[in-house]
Amino acid sequence: MAVLDRRNRRQIANTAFVTFSTTAAVIAISALTAILYSLLVKGVSGLNLDIFLLSTPAPMSQGGLANAIVGSLMLCGVAMVGAVIVGVLAGTFLAEYSGLSPALNAYGSVVRFLNDVLLSAPSILIGLFVYYIAVKPVHGFNGWAGALALGLIAAPVVTRTTEDVLKLQAKQLRESGVALGAPMWVTIQKVLWRASSGGILTGALLAFARISGETAPLLFTSLGNQFMNFDMSKPISNLPAVIFQFGLSAYDDWQRLAWVGALLIAFAVLSINILVRVLSQEQKRS
Amino acid sequence: MTALPATTGETTRTRPAGASFDPIFLGLCAAAATLLLTALAGIVVSLLIGGWPALSHFKLAFFTSSEWDPVKDIYGGAGPIVGTLITALLSLVFALPIAFGIAVFLVEFCPPLLRRPIGIAVELLAGVPSIVYGMWGLFIFAPLFRDFVEFPLITWAPPGSIWEKLFQGIPNGSGILVASIILSVMILPYIAATLRELFLTVPAKVRESAYGVGCTTVEVVWSVTLPYVRRSAIGAVMLGLGRALGETMAVTFIIGNSHAFPKGLFDGGSTIASTIANEFAEATSDMHTSALIALGFVLFVITFAVLAIARAFLGASKHG
Amino acid sequence: MFKTVAVALSATLLAGAASAGDISGAGATFPAPIYAKWAEAYKAQTGIGLNYQAIGSGGGIKQITAKTVAFGATDKPMTDEELNKIGLMQFPSVMGGILPVVNLPGVQPGQMKLTGEIIADIFLGKITKWNDPRIAAINPGVRIPNWPVTVVHRSDGSGTTYVWTSYLSVKSAEWKSKIGAATDVKWAVGQGGKGNDGIAAVVKQTPGSIGYVEYVFAHANKLTHTQVQDHDGAFIQPEMETFQNAAARASFKAPGFATSLLDQPGNSWPITSPTYILVYKNQTNDDGAAVLSFFDWAYKNGDNLARQLDYVPLPANAKSAIRAAWSANITKGGKPVYVSK
């Protein structure tokens, strides 16, 4: 009897757990559906070719979001390249090298701790800091400063996830590299990074998702631009700031553009996400 | 293979070809880590310099007083500081179990066909710009919350009970609780996606053998998966907490933005980040600007403390 | 073929990049839509791009001080002393009106009457019910529900709040001494909404509430505005005519042109205010001339565009005073950088 009781209890606990997990997933999916629904309803009706061809208009003029799209692509692109390089290297340092000696270990702990602090820095303060080092000295707002601010937000995310997934790789993987006579840096590159690519990608995607919607750090760095601009040394437009300005305005046509912009960002995150997953899948197969 | 030396001990091996690049690679990695360190140091130092006038002028009152008066140039940050702690804590309380549930669902018993779409959907939640959360929260979620949660609860709360205290505030869908809920939706994907990634790193062998000896799902997750990923799971939570502490745009829309201490869950409040976002652009007096930067510095101190405590709690444990 | 297209394309892109964003300005949020409108029309006519970004009045002052922009913009005028210290000239570009809005079912837009004193007491928390005898006395025939008052104010620092609190300071000594006028104040009562839109949303969602928004937002959101008593004691509606009356007799004077249009006589909407541009007096390059020629163009050609977006153009006498002040004050190497033709 006692055995049966225990089995029953275990069964009930398990059912409760399964129900809980499924409910959690359902809650998340419904929240997403609710938000995406508003995005689609308000965004899709404003979608047309002009969005991609014309620059942001004044109220009651014809226009699109071309300058903001180009600006956001340039800013996020530069920021992500920098953030992935710095983040993966720093994450590798924390996971693979910080155990080599007591000194490195201590340094690693400090970096790890401060990286977590950097993760939670309000983005507006990062923007402010970049303003002091990359805008004020050159007497002009510029795209580079905006990319730097975004990069500083993205890098700790990449660092964090890289370290986490590297640490979870089995010891045998490392030993196999050494056993083959490969130097450590080759082992890291060829074996560990490859084995962790899924996790690192997830980190990079989360980082991209985070910076793609950031308004505050760009306000004092790349400023924004009403017109098309490809010059990173000048003020450059970006989608989140346009969404922010247009979404809070009184003009219907501006509000419509704001929702289209929000939809575009969500769509960009989605498609890059899928693209990267597919690519990494193919890589694994080959 | 011929070059493989006969090993006499674990630590001795001849230097493999190309090993001379090892120190350089180590240097590169260390340089990247140092770059992050320098950036943070730069931010903290610039905040300290910028916030020093306010901190040195108001001293302790900056932390204990909730008097925030830009006209008289008097600034006490207690309201936003408390608001930051409450909203971050509440949002974590809401988001963590749900994120955990999603991760378990995706890894342990989601139909394979749905696994990828749901996984992507959750990550997509992270890609919605925060201003959209703010607008969605203010225009769509807040009225629903007012009608279906706030009004019923305020009417229900027995007079004189703790509930009545808890449910104080103007029932209009803006306040501490709504802001925490919206925040929890925002940090959910960060925690869930990272947790899922961690769960997947548990070797299939280990999990399968646990199932093999008759463990139920809950036992596998609790006794095998969680202990395995425990250390790294802190990172996942920190990612979420970080965003909750530093989120600006969405919170400003729905928190009610009052500098006083929030009296109840439905009362308006403010966070450090929302106060900075609300006022920084229009602050004209030097003391006002300085007080806002000082608040930013306080946020760093809070983050330091939170992380230190988390580490003290969980640092002792080791994953296998 | 492809090569020619590519060359032509990159040539146009380069040309576009070279002219775009040649002049940058930043500051006040309130006038951003009309500056964008003017800039668009100006670029179509002259090919010169003027890029204005709304980062807030405080930001505008900080940026022109740090010389990161060619001009700054602010809703709250700087004092002559502040201007002289940095070496700036300040002039108004356009004006706007601010109105109280309420959410009282049964009360039609423009039906209810309020005085500055009553509004101040509501915002001070001294009038807490809508059926207060002072409100009833000036609103015979209007059915006002017996509801508690919820005050809604801006949570973010804003030029709108500066004008609103300035008006309440003019009308109420108690407001002036207890709260004062600024872009952000320590509110006696009420709830904060972010931006004009935030106030509009909270007012719409909270029966019995009163807030204040810029004219264009009341217009766009179909909010219930009220009449307000003007300086002569008459209750008037907020409209283009009463906004313009406020500026008609105002004395805009160099160097700061800071003048109050609040509570003016002559059928003038009492909560009307200009917004300002900040430029260095002593110019070292051609940016100053470009900025002045842009605003001169806007004074000449921009009035209709302004009205279209619910802004109020400056009266002619103010424009000529500003042009005269440009020639006298803004110089490069001792010579005026721009003279209006």
XYZ file of N, CA and C in Angstrom, chain A residues 141-243:
309
model
N 26.977 65.307 -32.931
C 26.379 63.996 -32.815
C 26.794 63.169 -34.026
N 27.022 61.862 -33.824
C 27.425 61.045 -34.955
C 27.012 59.592 -34.783
N 26.941 58.900 -35.923
C 26.507 57.511 -35.943
C 27.437 56.584 -35.172
N 28.748 56.847 -35.238
C 29.699 55.977 -34.530
C 29.379 55.924 -33.052
N 29.062 57.090 -32.491
C 28.756 57.146 -31.067
C 27.524 56.289 -30.765
N 26.521 56.353 -31.638
C 25.320 55.540 -31.444
C 25.643 54.054 -31.471
N 26.487 53.654 -32.442
C 26.858 52.241 -32.549
C 27.641 51.810 -31.314
N 28.503 52.684 -30.823
C 29.286 52.370 -29.619
C 28.361 52.137 -28.423
N 27.374 53.013 -28.274
C 26.436 52.878 -27.154
C 25.671 51.553 -27.258
N 25.188 51.249 -28.454
C 24.450 49.987 -28.632
C 25.366 48.800 -28.379
N 26.614 48.896 -28.859
C 27.569 47.812 -28.668
C 27.830 47.550 -27.194
N 27.912 48.637 -26.412
C 28.161 48.482 -24.973
C 26.984 47.806 -24.275
N 25.796 47.927 -24.854
C 24.638 47.256 -24.267
C 24.619 45.777 -24.674
N 25.040 45.515 -25.913
C 24.961 44.151 -26.436
C 26.104 43.269 -25.915
N 27.296 43.833 -25.777
C 28.478 43.019 -25.449
C 28.326 42.202 -24.161
N 27.837 42.796 -23.064
C 27.725 41.982 -21.844
C 26.759 40.813 -21.993
N 25.730 40.977 -22.807
C 24.789 39.876 -23.028
C 25.518 38.716 -23.709
N 26.304 39.056 -24.745
C 27.049 38.020 -25.472
C 28.084 37.380 -24.551
N 28.769 38.197 -23.765
C 29.774 37.673 -22.838
C 29.147 36.663 -21.886
N 28.046 37.059 -21.296
C 27.367 36.236 -20.313
C 27.001 34.877 -20.900
N 26.323 34.903 -22.055
C 25.844 33.637 -22.617
C 27.016 32.793 -23.105
N 28.044 33.438 -23.688
C 29.194 32.669 -24.169
C 29.841 31.911 -23.019
N 30.073 32.622 -21.909
C 30.697 31.955 -20.771
C 29.842 30.781 -20.300
N 28.531 31.043 -20.190
C 27.645 30.008 -19.669
C 27.671 28.738 -20.519
N 27.582 28.895 -21.841
C 27.519 27.685 -22.660
C 28.889 27.011 -22.740
N 29.976 27.783 -22.768
C 31.309 27.179 -22.824
C 31.555 26.324 -21.595
N 31.126 26.843 -20.442
C 31.381 26.129 -19.194
C 30.653 24.797 -19.142
N 29.547 24.721 -19.900
C 28.758 23.496 -19.825
C 29.250 22.425 -20.797
N 30.240 22.794 -21.638
C 30.777 21.777 -22.559
C 31.550 20.737 -21.748
N 31.381 19.499 -22.170
C 31.992 18.408 -21.417
C 33.511 18.522 -21.432
N 34.122 18.065 -20.354
C 35.561 18.098 -20.201
C 36.242 17.313 -21.328
N 35.566 16.242 -21.752
C 36.147 15.382 -22.780
C 36.427 16.149 -24.069
N 35.559 17.122 -24.368
C 35.744 17.901 -25.586
C 37.092 18.611 -25.554
N 37.374 19.227 -24.407
C 38.638 19.947 -24.271
C 39.810 18.976 -24.374
N 39.624 17.844 -23.685
C 40.718 16.868 -23.670
C 40.963 16.283 -25.051
N 39.871 16.139 -25.815
C 40.044 15.569 -27.151
C 40.899 16.487 -28.016
N 40.703 17.781 -27.847
C 41.505 18.736 -28.608
C 42.970 18.602 -28.247
N 43.209 18.555 -26.945
C 44.585 18.437 -26.479
C 45.197 17.117 -26.937
N 44.372 16.080 -26.888
C 44.862 14.759 -27.259
C 45.287 14.715 -28.715
N 44.603 15.517 -29.535
C 44.949 15.544 -30.954
C 46.184 16.386 -31.207
N 46.730 16.957 -30.158
C 47.934 17.750 -30.313
C 47.659 19.161 -30.755
N 46.431 19.623 -30.621
C 46.112 20.982 -31.042
C 46.424 21.957 -29.912
N 46.942 23.136 -30.250
C 47.138 24.145 -29.207
C 45.780 24.596 -28.662
N 45.823 25.233 -27.511
C 44.579 25.595 -26.832
C 43.678 26.485 -27.681
N 44.299 27.480 -28.362
C 43.459 28.414 -29.112
C 42.770 27.727 -30.286
N 43.418 26.718 -30.832
C 42.767 25.976 -31.923
C 41.634 25.129 -31.356
N 41.904 24.500 -30.203
C 40.861 23.701 -29.554
C 39.635 24.552 -29.282
N 39.904 25.746 -28.756
C 38.782 26.634 -28.439
C 37.992 26.972 -29.699
N 38.748 27.352 -30.734
C 38.066 27.795 -31.956
C 37.351 26.655 -32.660
N 38.097 25.553 -32.839
C 37.576 24.494 -33.703
C 36.597 23.579 -32.973
N 36.835 23.398 -31.694
C 36.001 22.430 -30.975
C 34.955 23.116 -30.088
N 35.454 23.968 -29.181
C 34.529 24.505 -28.181
C 33.539 25.502 -28.778
N 34.064 26.467 -29.576
C 33.157 27.464 -30.165
C 32.122 26.787 -31.051
N 32.607 25.780 -31.805
C 31.685 25.112 -32.719
C 30.597 24.379 -31.927
N 31.032 23.686 -30.874
C 30.063 22.935 -30.075
C 29.074 23.869 -29.381
N 29.530 25.092 -29.077
C 28.664 26.023 -28.346
C 27.956 27.000 -29.255
N 28.097 26.826 -30.563
C 27.609 27.870 -31.469
C 26.128 28.169 -31.259
N 25.350 27.133 -30.939
C 23.918 27.359 -30.730
C 23.670 28.325 -29.596
N 24.349 28.104 -28.481
C 24.171 28.954 -27.313
C 24.689 30.356 -27.556
N 25.849 30.444 -28.211
C 26.411 31.774 -28.495
C 25.470 32.544 -29.408
N 24.930 31.840 -30.407
C 23.976 32.484 -31.313
C 22.763 33.001 -30.550
N 22.251 32.177 -29.648
C 21.101 32.621 -28.861
C 21.451 33.908 -28.114
N 22.631 33.925 -27.528
C 23.071 35.124 -26.823
C 23.130 36.324 -27.752
N 23.719 36.115 -28.936
C 23.834 37.215 -29.884
C 22.449 37.688 -30.314
N 21.529 36.744 -30.514
C 20.179 37.121 -30.933
C 19.463 37.910 -29.849
N 19.618 37.462 -28.606
C 19.004 38.202 -27.509
C 19.583 39.613 -27.456
N 20.886 39.705 -27.652
C 21.537 41.012 -27.630
C 21.003 41.884 -28.757
N 20.889 41.282 -29.948
C 20.362 42.043 -31.079
C 18.934 42.489 -30.805
N 18.133 41.547 -30.252
C 16.746 41.884 -29.949
C 16.690 43.053 -28.972
N 17.609 43.033 -28.018
C 17.586 44.101 -27.022
C 17.950 45.442 -27.640
N 19.008 45.493 -28.448
C 19.423 46.812 -28.950
C 18.551 47.288 -30.105
N 17.881 46.369 -30.784
C 17.104 46.797 -31.948
C 15.948 47.711 -31.551
N 15.528 47.651 -30.289
C 14.415 48.500 -29.872
C 14.833 49.632 -28.950
N 16.134 49.866 -28.817
C 16.603 50.872 -27.859
C 16.469 52.297 -28.399
N 15.855 53.155 -27.613
C 15.713 54.553 -27.984
C 16.670 55.415 -27.178
N 16.651 55.190 -25.865
C 17.317 56.109 -24.944
C 18.808 56.334 -25.237
N 19.599 55.272 -25.514
C 21.029 55.509 -25.692
C 21.354 56.245 -26.993
N 20.404 56.285 -27.933
C 20.686 56.932 -29.211
C 20.355 58.421 -29.185
N 19.522 58.794 -28.223
C 19.052 60.169 -28.137
C 20.212 61.158 -28.055
N 21.233 60.807 -27.243
C 22.351 61.731 -27.041
C 23.592 61.319 -27.825
N 23.447 60.350 -28.715
C 24.645 59.907 -29.439
C 24.494 60.062 -30.952
N 23.609 59.260 -31.563
C 23.442 59.417 -33.011
C 22.333 60.414 -33.322
N 21.636 60.871 -32.291
C 20.627 61.925 -32.354
C 19.388 61.568 -33.167
N 19.579 61.367 -34.478
C 18.423 61.173 -35.355
C 18.576 62.086 -36.545
N 17.889 61.774 -37.627
C 18.012 62.606 -38.815
C 16.730 62.500 -39.630
N 16.224 63.671 -40.000
C 14.982 63.688 -40.766
C 15.204 63.171 -42.187
N 16.468 63.249 -42.642
C 16.752 62.905 -44.025
C 17.647 61.667 -44.109
N 17.751 61.133 -45.319
C 18.605 59.972 -45.545
C 20.060 60.347 -45.344
N 20.795 59.515 -44.618
C 22.206 59.779 -44.406
C 22.959 58.460 -44.295
N 24.059 58.339 -45.075
C 24.870 57.123 -45.011
C 26.182 57.373 -44.294
N 26.368 58.593 -43.815
C 27.644 59.000 -43.242
C 27.608 58.804 -41.731
N 28.373 57.832 -41.260
C 28.353 57.516 -39.830
C 28.938 58.645 -38.973
N 29.610 59.601 -39.600
C 30.177 60.677 -38.790
C 29.192 61.829 -38.625
N 27.970 61.652 -39.165
C 26.937 62.683 -39.021
C 25.756 62.102 -38.231
N 24.844 62.952 -37.770
C 23.645 62.415 -37.119
C 22.929 61.449 -38.061
N 22.443 60.367 -37.501
C 21.855 59.326 -38.339
C 20.549 58.870 -37.699
N 19.563 58.576 -38.541
C 18.240 58.234 -38.043
C 18.199 56.799 -37.523
N 17.184 56.486 -36.730
C 17.003 55.107 -36.297
C 15.535 54.853 -36.008
N 15.108 53.617 -36.186
C 13.681 53.283 -36.055
C 13.094 53.529 -34.657
N 13.749 53.059 -33.585
C 13.101 53.229 -32.277
C 12.804 54.689 -31.936
N 13.739 55.581 -32.248
C 13.506 56.983 -31.920
C 12.352 57.543 -32.747
N 12.279 57.120 -34.010
C 11.170 57.569 -34.857
C 9.843 57.042 -34.297
N 9.844 55.761 -33.879
C 8.629 55.195 -33.289
C 8.223 56.002 -32.068
